[in-house]
Amino acid sequence: MENMESTVLEEIAFDGRPPFLRIYKDGRVERLVGTQIDVPPRIDSKTNVESKDTVYSQETTQYLRLYVPKNATSSSAQKLPLLVYFHDGAFFIGTASSPMRAPEHPIPITYHDSRYALKWLASHYGGNGHEKWLNRHVDFNKVYLSGDSAGDETKDPDKRAKIERFWRLVSPTTSGTDDPWINPFKDQSLASLVCSRVLVCVAEKDVLRHRGWYYCERLKKTEWKGEVEMMESKGEDHVFHLLELTCDSAMAKLKKVAAFMNQGP
C-alpha cells in the first residue's frame, strides 16, 4: 500500500489542499469534489418554479438553465426581472453542466463564455429571441448579475502562496493576484461600469470576506456614480447560504437580495 501511495504522489504535479483536484504529470485531471450528478430540469413542487436547459452557443453547445415561476404571466405589466447567476467553483470544479473548466480551459475562456451568454440573453431584448420563456416573461429593463466565491486578499504568506498557486492553475499566463482578470481595480476609474447599484454580501468567517469589503470600499472611491450596499452575515462561513438553505442567516440574505432587486435598477 505504501508503494502504491508513493507512486501516486510522484505522479501528481499539483495537489490541491483542501483536496479539490489533482493534476498528474501525464496531463490527467482528477476532480475530487463537484462531480455529483446534476439535478434534471423540472417543476419544483415546493416552490412551484419550473426550470429547463437551453443552448446559447451552438459552437460549444454550452447551455444555461432557466427558472421561471409556474404562475408567471405574459402581461407586460407583470414581466419579471432577470437574475443572471454565475455559480461558484473557483473556475475548476463543478458538474457536467460546467464543461469549460480550468485547467483544461484556462482563463480568460471562462470570462469569454460568460460574455457570450450575456450577449445571447440580450438578443431577446426586443421580444424576438430564440427562447420563448425569455421573450414572454422577462423585463429586460431590470437585469441583475450575481455570483459568489471569487478572489481573496490576505497578508498571511502561507495562505497567499496557496491562493496564488490556485490562481496560476486557472490562469497560467497570469501576472499575479493584481492581474486585471481578477482585480478589476487595475482600472482606477471604473467610470465605464454601467450598472447603477451594487450589493456586496460577505460572511464573517469566510476567507473571502476581506476581498468583499475591499471591493466595496474601492468601488466607493472610483469615478463610478452608482450606489453600493454591504451586508455581512455574522458567524457564518463560505457560501453558507448554499449549504444551509433555510438557516436564519440564509433567509436574511435572501430577503436582502429580494429587497435590493425590488428597488428597481
PDB file of C-alpha atoms in Angstrom:
ATOM      1  CA  MET A   1       0.000   0.000   0.000  1.00  0.00           C
ATOM      2  CA  GLU A   2       2.845   2.384   0.852  1.00  0.00           C
ATOM      3  CA  ASN A   3       4.463   1.771  -2.541  1.00  0.00           C
ATOM      4  CA  MET A   4       1.173   2.490  -4.332  1.00  0.00           C
ATOM      5  CA  GLU A   5       0.694   5.743  -2.428  1.00  0.00           C
ATOM      6  CA  SER A   6       4.283   6.767  -3.092  1.00  0.00           C
ATOM      7  CA  THR A   7       3.893   6.094  -6.809  1.00  0.00           C
ATOM      8  CA  VAL A   8       0.719   8.164  -6.972  1.00  0.00           C
ATOM      9  CA  LEU A   9       2.276  11.087  -5.142  1.00  0.00           C
ATOM     10  CA  GLU A  10       5.212  11.089  -7.515  1.00  0.00           C
ATOM     11  CA  GLU A  11       2.833  11.307 -10.461  1.00  0.00           C
ATOM     12  CA  ILE A  12       0.980  14.302  -9.043  1.00  0.00           C
ATOM     13  CA  ALA A  13       2.160  17.636 -10.433  1.00  0.00           C
ATOM     14  CA  PHE A  14      -0.398  19.649  -8.490  1.00  0.00           C
ATOM     15  CA  ASP A  15      -2.265  18.516  -5.403  1.00  0.00           C
ATOM     16  CA  GLY A  16      -4.830  20.977  -4.067  1.00  0.00           C
ATOM     17  CA  ARG A  17      -5.252  21.294  -0.298  1.00  0.00           C
ATOM     18  CA  PRO A  18      -8.024  21.022   0.741  1.00  0.00           C
ATOM     19  CA  PRO A  19      -8.383  18.267  -1.855  1.00  0.00           C
ATOM     20  CA  PHE A  20     -10.265  19.836  -4.747  1.00  0.00           C
ATOM     21  CA  LEU A  21      -8.458  18.224  -7.664  1.00  0.00           C
ATOM     22  CA  ARG A  22      -5.230  16.584  -8.745  1.00  0.00           C
ATOM     23  CA  ILE A  23      -3.280  17.096 -11.924  1.00  0.00           C
ATOM     24  CA  TYR A  24      -0.939  14.285 -12.913  1.00  0.00           C
ATOM     25  CA  LYS A  25       2.267  14.614 -14.873  1.00  0.00           C
ATOM     26  CA  ASP A  26       0.664  12.841 -17.830  1.00  0.00           C
ATOM     27  CA  GLY A  27      -1.890  15.687 -18.020  1.00  0.00           C
ATOM     28  CA  ARG A  28      -4.778  13.746 -16.493  1.00  0.00           C
ATOM     29  CA  VAL A  29      -7.091  15.792 -14.244  1.00  0.00           C
ATOM     30  CA  GLU A  30      -8.901  14.186 -11.321  1.00  0.00           C
ATOM     31  CA  ARG A  31     -11.594  16.300  -9.649  1.00  0.00           C
ATOM     32  CA  LEU A  32     -12.230  15.222  -6.077  1.00  0.00           C
ATOM     33  CA  VAL A  33     -15.333  17.344  -5.448  1.00  0.00           C
ATOM     34  CA  GLY A  34     -18.061  18.844  -7.599  1.00  0.00           C
ATOM     35  CA  THR A  35     -18.646  15.696  -9.629  1.00  0.00           C
ATOM     36  CA  GLN A  36     -22.142  14.948  -8.398  1.00  0.00           C
ATOM     37  CA  ILE A  37     -24.864  14.063 -10.887  1.00  0.00           C
ATOM     38  CA  ASP A  38     -26.841  17.102 -11.990  1.00  0.00           C
ATOM     39  CA  VAL A  39     -30.420  17.616 -10.934  1.00  0.00           C
ATOM     40  CA  PRO A  40     -32.513  17.493 -14.127  1.00  0.00           C
ATOM     41  CA  PRO A  41     -34.733  20.456 -15.046  1.00  0.00           C
ATOM     42  CA  ARG A  42     -38.233  20.063 -13.628  1.00  0.00           C
ATOM     43  CA  ILE A  43     -41.119  21.694 -11.793  1.00  0.00           C
ATOM     44  CA  ASP A  44     -40.224  22.052  -8.109  1.00  0.00           C
ATOM     45  CA  SER A  45     -43.293  21.039  -6.126  1.00  0.00           C
ATOM     46  CA  LYS A  46     -42.213  23.070  -3.078  1.00  0.00           C
ATOM     47  CA  THR A  47     -41.572  26.376  -4.828  1.00  0.00           C
ATOM     48  CA  ASN A  48     -43.736  25.900  -7.941  1.00  0.00           C
ATOM     49  CA  VAL A  49     -40.776  27.039 -10.040  1.00  0.00           C
ATOM     50  CA  GLU A  50     -40.215  25.439 -13.433  1.00  0.00           C
ATOM     51  CA  SER A  51     -36.764  25.029 -14.992  1.00  0.00           C
ATOM     52  CA  LYS A  52     -35.304  23.964 -18.315  1.00  0.00           C
ATOM     53  CA  ASP A  53     -31.942  23.918 -20.095  1.00  0.00           C
ATOM     54  CA  THR A  54     -31.349  25.844 -23.296  1.00  0.00           C
ATOM     55  CA  VAL A  55     -28.263  26.026 -25.533  1.00  0.00           C
ATOM     56  CA  TYR A  56     -26.860  29.527 -26.013  1.00  0.00           C
ATOM     57  CA  SER A  57     -23.750  28.634 -28.023  1.00  0.00           C
ATOM     58  CA  GLN A  58     -24.126  26.330 -30.988  1.00  0.00           C
ATOM     59  CA  GLU A  59     -20.360  26.375 -31.441  1.00  0.00           C
ATOM     60  CA  THR A  60     -19.539  24.978 -27.990  1.00  0.00           C
ATOM     61  CA  THR A  61     -23.010  23.500 -27.208  1.00  0.00           C
ATOM     62  CA  GLN A  62     -22.869  25.375 -23.917  1.00  0.00           C
ATOM     63  CA  TYR A  63     -26.190  25.735 -22.191  1.00  0.00           C
ATOM     64  CA  LEU A  64     -27.697  27.561 -19.262  1.00  0.00           C
ATOM     65  CA  ARG A  65     -30.610  26.724 -17.009  1.00  0.00           C
ATOM     66  CA  LEU A  66     -33.663  28.949 -16.912  1.00  0.00           C
ATOM     67  CA  TYR A  67     -36.033  29.221 -13.951  1.00  0.00           C
ATOM     68  CA  VAL A  68     -39.474  30.801 -14.011  1.00  0.00           C
ATOM     69  CA  PRO A  69     -42.420  30.758 -11.580  1.00  0.00           C
ATOM     70  CA  LYS A  70     -45.055  28.396 -12.916  1.00  0.00           C
ATOM     71  CA  ASN A  71     -47.752  31.036 -12.457  1.00  0.00           C
ATOM     72  CA  ALA A  72     -45.836  33.775 -14.332  1.00  0.00           C
ATOM     73  CA  THR A  73     -47.976  35.765 -16.745  1.00  0.00           C
ATOM     74  CA  SER A  74     -47.170  37.148 -20.187  1.00  0.00           C
ATOM     75  CA  SER A  75     -48.670  40.562 -19.405  1.00  0.00           C
ATOM     76  CA  SER A  76     -46.114  43.326 -19.981  1.00  0.00           C
ATOM     77  CA  ALA A  77     -47.065  44.823 -16.618  1.00  0.00           C
ATOM     78  CA  GLN A  78     -46.288  41.522 -14.881  1.00  0.00           C
ATOM     79  CA  LYS A  79     -42.998  40.624 -16.529  1.00  0.00           C
ATOM     80  CA  LEU A  80     -40.195  39.580 -14.211  1.00  0.00           C
ATOM     81  CA  PRO A  81     -36.660  40.858 -13.535  1.00  0.00           C
ATOM     82  CA  LEU A  82     -33.843  38.743 -14.978  1.00  0.00           C
ATOM     83  CA  LEU A  83     -31.289  37.460 -12.463  1.00  0.00           C
ATOM     84  CA  VAL A  84     -28.164  36.009 -14.112  1.00  0.00           C
ATOM     85  CA  TYR A  85     -26.257  33.814 -11.646  1.00  0.00           C
ATOM     86  CA  PHE A  86     -22.648  32.664 -12.100  1.00  0.00           C
ATOM     87  CA  HIS A  87     -22.108  29.681  -9.798  1.00  0.00           C
ATOM     88  CA  ASP A  88     -19.053  29.137  -7.639  1.00  0.00           C
ATOM     89  CA  GLY A  89     -16.334  26.527  -8.105  1.00  0.00           C
ATOM     90  CA  ALA A  90     -13.086  28.542  -8.301  1.00  0.00           C
ATOM     91  CA  PHE A  91     -13.149  28.147 -12.109  1.00  0.00           C
ATOM     92  CA  PHE A  92     -12.057  24.489 -11.944  1.00  0.00           C
ATOM     93  CA  ILE A  93     -14.741  22.396 -10.215  1.00  0.00           C
ATOM     94  CA  GLY A  94     -18.410  21.880 -10.943  1.00  0.00           C
ATOM     95  CA  THR A  95     -20.657  19.347 -12.592  1.00  0.00           C
ATOM     96  CA  ALA A  96     -21.173  18.055 -16.110  1.00  0.00           C
ATOM     97  CA  SER A  97     -23.092  21.236 -16.896  1.00  0.00           C
ATOM     98  CA  SER A  98     -19.836  23.185 -16.473  1.00  0.00           C
ATOM     99  CA  PRO A  99     -17.519  21.700 -19.117  1.00  0.00           C
ATOM    100  CA  MET A 100     -15.441  24.830 -19.764  1.00  0.00           C
ATOM    101  CA  ARG A 101     -13.347  24.492 -16.615  1.00  0.00           C
ATOM    102  CA  ALA A 102      -9.697  25.142 -15.865  1.00  0.00           C
ATOM    103  CA  PRO A 103      -7.055  23.871 -16.212  1.00  0.00           C
ATOM    104  CA  GLU A 104      -8.258  22.306 -19.484  1.00  0.00           C
ATOM    105  CA  HIS A 105      -9.888  25.633 -20.407  1.00  0.00           C
ATOM    106  CA  PRO A 106      -7.889  28.360 -18.610  1.00  0.00           C
ATOM    107  CA  ILE A 107      -8.940  31.940 -18.042  1.00  0.00           C
ATOM    108  CA  PRO A 108      -9.962  34.023 -19.970  1.00  0.00           C
ATOM    109  CA  ILE A 109     -12.034  31.291 -21.682  1.00  0.00           C
ATOM    110  CA  THR A 110     -14.483  31.277 -18.774  1.00  0.00           C
ATOM    111  CA  TYR A 111     -14.959  35.036 -18.996  1.00  0.00           C
ATOM    112  CA  HIS A 112     -15.481  34.940 -22.745  1.00  0.00           C
ATOM    113  CA  ASP A 113     -18.018  32.158 -22.289  1.00  0.00           C
ATOM    114  CA  SER A 114     -19.914  34.292 -19.767  1.00  0.00           C
ATOM    115  CA  ARG A 115     -19.885  37.221 -22.186  1.00  0.00           C
ATOM    116  CA  TYR A 116     -21.350  35.040 -24.931  1.00  0.00           C
ATOM    117  CA  ALA A 117     -24.135  34.011 -22.570  1.00  0.00           C
ATOM    118  CA  LEU A 118     -24.927  37.644 -21.757  1.00  0.00           C
ATOM    119  CA  LYS A 119     -24.947  38.585 -25.449  1.00  0.00           C
ATOM    120  CA  TRP A 120     -27.323  35.701 -26.147  1.00  0.00           C
ATOM    121  CA  LEU A 121     -29.638  36.861 -23.363  1.00  0.00           C
ATOM    122  CA  ALA A 122     -29.506  40.432 -24.678  1.00  0.00           C
ATOM    123  CA  SER A 123     -30.586  39.212 -28.121  1.00  0.00           C
ATOM    124  CA  HIS A 124     -34.044  38.695 -26.600  1.00  0.00           C
ATOM    125  CA  TYR A 125     -34.450  42.365 -25.671  1.00  0.00           C
ATOM    126  CA  GLY A 126     -36.935  43.091 -28.451  1.00  0.00           C
ATOM    127  CA  GLY A 127     -39.015  40.003 -27.717  1.00  0.00           C
ATOM    128  CA  ASN A 128     -37.887  38.147 -30.843  1.00  0.00           C
ATOM    129  CA  GLY A 129     -35.134  35.946 -29.472  1.00  0.00           C
ATOM    130  CA  HIS A 130     -34.730  32.192 -29.780  1.00  0.00           C
ATOM    131  CA  GLU A 131     -36.006  31.334 -26.295  1.00  0.00           C
ATOM    132  CA  LYS A 132     -39.748  31.818 -25.765  1.00  0.00           C
ATOM    133  CA  TRP A 133     -39.506  31.951 -21.984  1.00  0.00           C
ATOM    134  CA  LEU A 134     -37.243  34.990 -22.176  1.00  0.00           C
ATOM    135  CA  ASN A 135     -39.429  36.708 -24.770  1.00  0.00           C
ATOM    136  CA  ARG A 136     -42.567  36.061 -22.767  1.00  0.00           C
ATOM    137  CA  HIS A 137     -41.549  36.573 -19.144  1.00  0.00           C
ATOM    138  CA  VAL A 138     -38.529  38.911 -18.832  1.00  0.00           C
ATOM    139  CA  ASP A 139     -38.452  42.662 -18.279  1.00  0.00           C
ATOM    140  CA  PHE A 140     -35.066  43.490 -19.815  1.00  0.00           C
ATOM    141  CA  ASN A 141     -35.069  46.888 -18.144  1.00  0.00           C
ATOM    142  CA  LYS A 142     -34.478  45.027 -14.872  1.00  0.00           C
ATOM    143  CA  VAL A 143     -31.397  42.817 -15.293  1.00  0.00           C
ATOM    144  CA  TYR A 144     -29.191  41.769 -12.373  1.00  0.00           C
ATOM    145  CA  LEU A 145     -25.852  39.923 -12.414  1.00  0.00           C
ATOM    146  CA  SER A 146     -24.884  37.830  -9.393  1.00  0.00           C
ATOM    147  CA  GLY A 147     -22.348  35.252  -8.321  1.00  0.00           C
ATOM    148  CA  ASP A 148     -20.230  34.059  -5.422  1.00  0.00           C
ATOM    149  CA  SER A 149     -16.856  32.725  -4.323  1.00  0.00           C
ATOM    150  CA  ALA A 150     -14.102  34.561  -6.172  1.00  0.00           C
ATOM    151  CA  GLY A 151     -10.906  36.228  -5.010  1.00  0.00           C
ATOM    152  CA  ASP A 152      -9.138  36.773  -1.703  1.00  0.00           C
ATOM    153  CA  GLU A 153      -6.802  39.214  -0.004  1.00  0.00           C
ATOM    154  CA  THR A 154      -4.542  38.106   2.842  1.00  0.00           C
ATOM    155  CA  LYS A 155      -1.210  39.053   4.411  1.00  0.00           C
ATOM    156  CA  ASP A 156      -0.570  35.516   5.688  1.00  0.00           C
ATOM    157  CA  PRO A 157       2.318  34.283   3.486  1.00  0.00           C
ATOM    158  CA  ASP A 158       1.195  30.636   3.528  1.00  0.00           C
ATOM    159  CA  LYS A 159      -2.401  31.478   2.630  1.00  0.00           C
ATOM    160  CA  ARG A 160      -1.278  33.948  -0.014  1.00  0.00           C
ATOM    161  CA  ALA A 161       1.020  31.352  -1.586  1.00  0.00           C
ATOM    162  CA  LYS A 162      -1.868  28.884  -1.708  1.00  0.00           C
ATOM    163  CA  ILE A 163      -4.182  31.441  -3.317  1.00  0.00           C
ATOM    164  CA  GLU A 164      -1.573  32.373  -5.899  1.00  0.00           C
ATOM    165  CA  ARG A 165      -0.994  28.682  -6.659  1.00  0.00           C
ATOM    166  CA  PHE A 166      -4.681  28.163  -7.369  1.00  0.00           C
ATOM    167  CA  TRP A 167      -4.824  31.331  -9.462  1.00  0.00           C
ATOM    168  CA  ARG A 168      -1.880  30.189 -11.587  1.00  0.00           C
ATOM    169  CA  LEU A 169      -3.639  26.864 -12.065  1.00  0.00           C
ATOM    170  CA  VAL A 170      -6.679  28.503 -13.667  1.00  0.00           C
ATOM    171  CA  SER A 171      -4.682  31.269 -15.384  1.00  0.00           C
ATOM    172  CA  PRO A 172      -1.167  30.027 -16.284  1.00  0.00           C
ATOM    173  CA  THR A 173      -0.184  33.273 -18.022  1.00  0.00           C
ATOM    174  CA  THR A 174      -1.268  35.491 -15.124  1.00  0.00           C
ATOM    175  CA  SER A 175       0.844  38.367 -13.839  1.00  0.00           C
ATOM    176  CA  GLY A 176      -0.284  37.576 -10.277  1.00  0.00           C
ATOM    177  CA  THR A 177      -3.140  38.482  -7.950  1.00  0.00           C
ATOM    178  CA  ASP A 178      -3.221  42.027  -9.351  1.00  0.00           C
ATOM    179  CA  ASP A 179      -3.976  40.634 -12.800  1.00  0.00           C
ATOM    180  CA  PRO A 180      -6.887  42.641 -14.314  1.00  0.00           C
ATOM    181  CA  TRP A 181      -8.725  39.331 -14.807  1.00  0.00           C
ATOM    182  CA  ILE A 182      -9.062  39.023 -11.021  1.00  0.00           C
ATOM    183  CA  ASN A 183      -8.580  42.606  -9.835  1.00  0.00           C
ATOM    184  CA  PRO A 184     -10.989  44.998 -11.607  1.00  0.00           C
ATOM    185  CA  PHE A 185      -9.408  47.982  -9.865  1.00  0.00           C
ATOM    186  CA  LYS A 186      -6.459  47.949 -12.226  1.00  0.00           C
ATOM    187  CA  ASP A 187      -8.826  50.361 -13.986  1.00  0.00           C
ATOM    188  CA  GLN A 188      -8.727  53.048 -11.316  1.00  0.00           C
ATOM    189  CA  SER A 189     -11.812  54.914 -12.503  1.00  0.00           C
ATOM    190  CA  LEU A 190     -14.346  52.161 -13.308  1.00  0.00           C
ATOM    191  CA  ALA A 191     -16.345  55.017 -14.809  1.00  0.00           C
ATOM    192  CA  SER A 192     -17.490  52.644 -17.552  1.00  0.00           C
ATOM    193  CA  LEU A 193     -19.296  50.373 -15.076  1.00  0.00           C
ATOM    194  CA  VAL A 194     -22.817  50.530 -16.492  1.00  0.00           C
ATOM    195  CA  CYS A 195     -24.900  49.383 -13.524  1.00  0.00           C
ATOM    196  CA  SER A 196     -26.374  51.930 -11.129  1.00  0.00           C
ATOM    197  CA  ARG A 197     -26.445  49.827  -7.951  1.00  0.00           C
ATOM    198  CA  VAL A 198     -24.301  47.063  -6.400  1.00  0.00           C
ATOM    199  CA  LEU A 199     -24.917  44.786  -3.410  1.00  0.00           C
ATOM    200  CA  VAL A 200     -21.891  43.024  -1.861  1.00  0.00           C
ATOM    201  CA  CYS A 201     -22.548  40.193   0.622  1.00  0.00           C
ATOM    202  CA  VAL A 202     -19.844  38.615   2.798  1.00  0.00           C
ATOM    203  CA  ALA A 203     -19.707  36.160   5.706  1.00  0.00           C
ATOM    204  CA  GLU A 204     -17.815  36.896   8.922  1.00  0.00           C
ATOM    205  CA  LYS A 205     -15.723  33.688   8.917  1.00  0.00           C
ATOM    206  CA  ASP A 206     -15.216  33.447   5.159  1.00  0.00           C
ATOM    207  CA  VAL A 207     -11.646  33.649   3.873  1.00  0.00           C
ATOM    208  CA  LEU A 208     -13.031  35.843   1.064  1.00  0.00           C
ATOM    209  CA  ARG A 209     -14.578  38.358   3.488  1.00  0.00           C
ATOM    210  CA  HIS A 210     -11.735  40.877   3.224  1.00  0.00           C
ATOM    211  CA  ARG A 211     -11.850  40.830  -0.563  1.00  0.00           C
ATOM    212  CA  GLY A 212     -15.562  41.648  -0.472  1.00  0.00           C
ATOM    213  CA  TRP A 213     -15.017  44.620   1.822  1.00  0.00           C
ATOM    214  CA  TYR A 214     -12.052  45.708  -0.288  1.00  0.00           C
ATOM    215  CA  TYR A 215     -14.217  45.661  -3.417  1.00  0.00           C
ATOM    216  CA  CYS A 216     -16.952  47.668  -1.694  1.00  0.00           C
ATOM    217  CA  GLU A 217     -14.632  50.350  -0.310  1.00  0.00           C
ATOM    218  CA  ARG A 218     -12.636  50.688  -3.514  1.00  0.00           C
ATOM    219  CA  LEU A 219     -15.819  50.979  -5.571  1.00  0.00           C
ATOM    220  CA  LYS A 220     -16.948  53.924  -3.444  1.00  0.00           C
ATOM    221  CA  LYS A 221     -13.699  55.750  -4.237  1.00  0.00           C
ATOM    222  CA  THR A 222     -13.856  55.382  -8.014  1.00  0.00           C
ATOM    223  CA  GLU A 223     -15.453  57.685 -10.578  1.00  0.00           C
ATOM    224  CA  TRP A 224     -18.423  55.334 -10.818  1.00  0.00           C
ATOM    225  CA  LYS A 225     -21.593  57.271  -9.950  1.00  0.00           C
ATOM    226  CA  GLY A 226     -23.706  54.415  -8.623  1.00  0.00           C
ATOM    227  CA  GLU A 227     -24.660  53.233  -5.131  1.00  0.00           C
ATOM    228  CA  VAL A 228     -23.105  50.273  -3.307  1.00  0.00           C
ATOM    229  CA  GLU A 229     -24.597  48.408  -0.331  1.00  0.00           C
ATOM    230  CA  MET A 230     -22.851  45.985   2.022  1.00  0.00           C
ATOM    231  CA  MET A 231     -24.204  43.040   4.043  1.00  0.00           C
ATOM    232  CA  GLU A 232     -22.135  40.893   6.417  1.00  0.00           C
ATOM    233  CA  SER A 233     -23.603  37.676   7.856  1.00  0.00           C
ATOM    234  CA  LYS A 234     -22.277  37.258  11.398  1.00  0.00           C
ATOM    235  CA  GLY A 235     -20.904  33.890  12.489  1.00  0.00           C
ATOM    236  CA  GLU A 236     -21.159  32.364   9.005  1.00  0.00           C
ATOM    237  CA  ASP A 237     -18.553  30.834   6.712  1.00  0.00           C
ATOM    238  CA  HIS A 238     -18.005  30.409   2.983  1.00  0.00           C
ATOM    239  CA  VAL A 239     -21.190  30.002   0.846  1.00  0.00           C
ATOM    240  CA  PHE A 240     -23.212  29.114   3.953  1.00  0.00           C
ATOM    241  CA  HIS A 241     -26.397  30.050   2.111  1.00  0.00           C
ATOM    242  CA  LEU A 242     -25.840  27.146  -0.292  1.00  0.00           C
ATOM    243  CA  LEU A 243     -25.075  24.618   2.450  1.00  0.00           C
ATOM    244  CA  GLU A 244     -27.888  25.519   4.871  1.00  0.00           C
ATOM    245  CA  LEU A 245     -30.644  26.862   2.659  1.00  0.00           C
ATOM    246  CA  THR A 246     -33.197  27.547   5.389  1.00  0.00           C
ATOM    247  CA  CYS A 247     -30.988  28.747   8.261  1.00  0.00           C
ATOM    248  CA  ASP A 248     -31.776  32.190   9.692  1.00  0.00           C
ATOM    249  CA  SER A 249     -28.745  33.822   8.080  1.00  0.00           C
ATOM    250  CA  ALA A 250     -29.546  32.355   4.663  1.00  0.00           C
ATOM    251  CA  MET A 251     -33.145  33.549   4.873  1.00  0.00           C
ATOM    252  CA  ALA A 252     -31.995  37.021   5.936  1.00  0.00           C
ATOM    253  CA  LYS A 253     -29.619  37.147   2.984  1.00  0.00           C
ATOM    254  CA  LEU A 254     -32.354  36.014   0.607  1.00  0.00           C
ATOM    255  CA  LYS A 255     -34.642  38.773   1.877  1.00  0.00           C
ATOM    256  CA  LYS A 256     -31.862  41.333   1.433  1.00  0.00           C
ATOM    257  CA  VAL A 257     -31.258  40.288  -2.171  1.00  0.00           C
ATOM    258  CA  ALA A 258     -35.006  40.328  -2.890  1.00  0.00           C
ATOM    259  CA  ALA A 259     -35.344  43.804  -1.377  1.00  0.00           C
ATOM    260  CA  PHE A 260     -32.379  45.014  -3.431  1.00  0.00           C
ATOM    261  CA  MET A 261     -33.969  43.754  -6.635  1.00  0.00           C
ATOM    262  CA  ASN A 262     -37.405  45.097  -5.755  1.00  0.00           C
ATOM    263  CA  GLN A 263     -35.975  48.618  -5.562  1.00  0.00           C
ATOM    264  CA  GLY A 264     -35.549  48.521  -9.312  1.00  0.00           C
ATOM    265  CA  PRO A 265     -32.445  49.238 -11.427  1.00  0.00           C
TER     266      PRO A 265
END
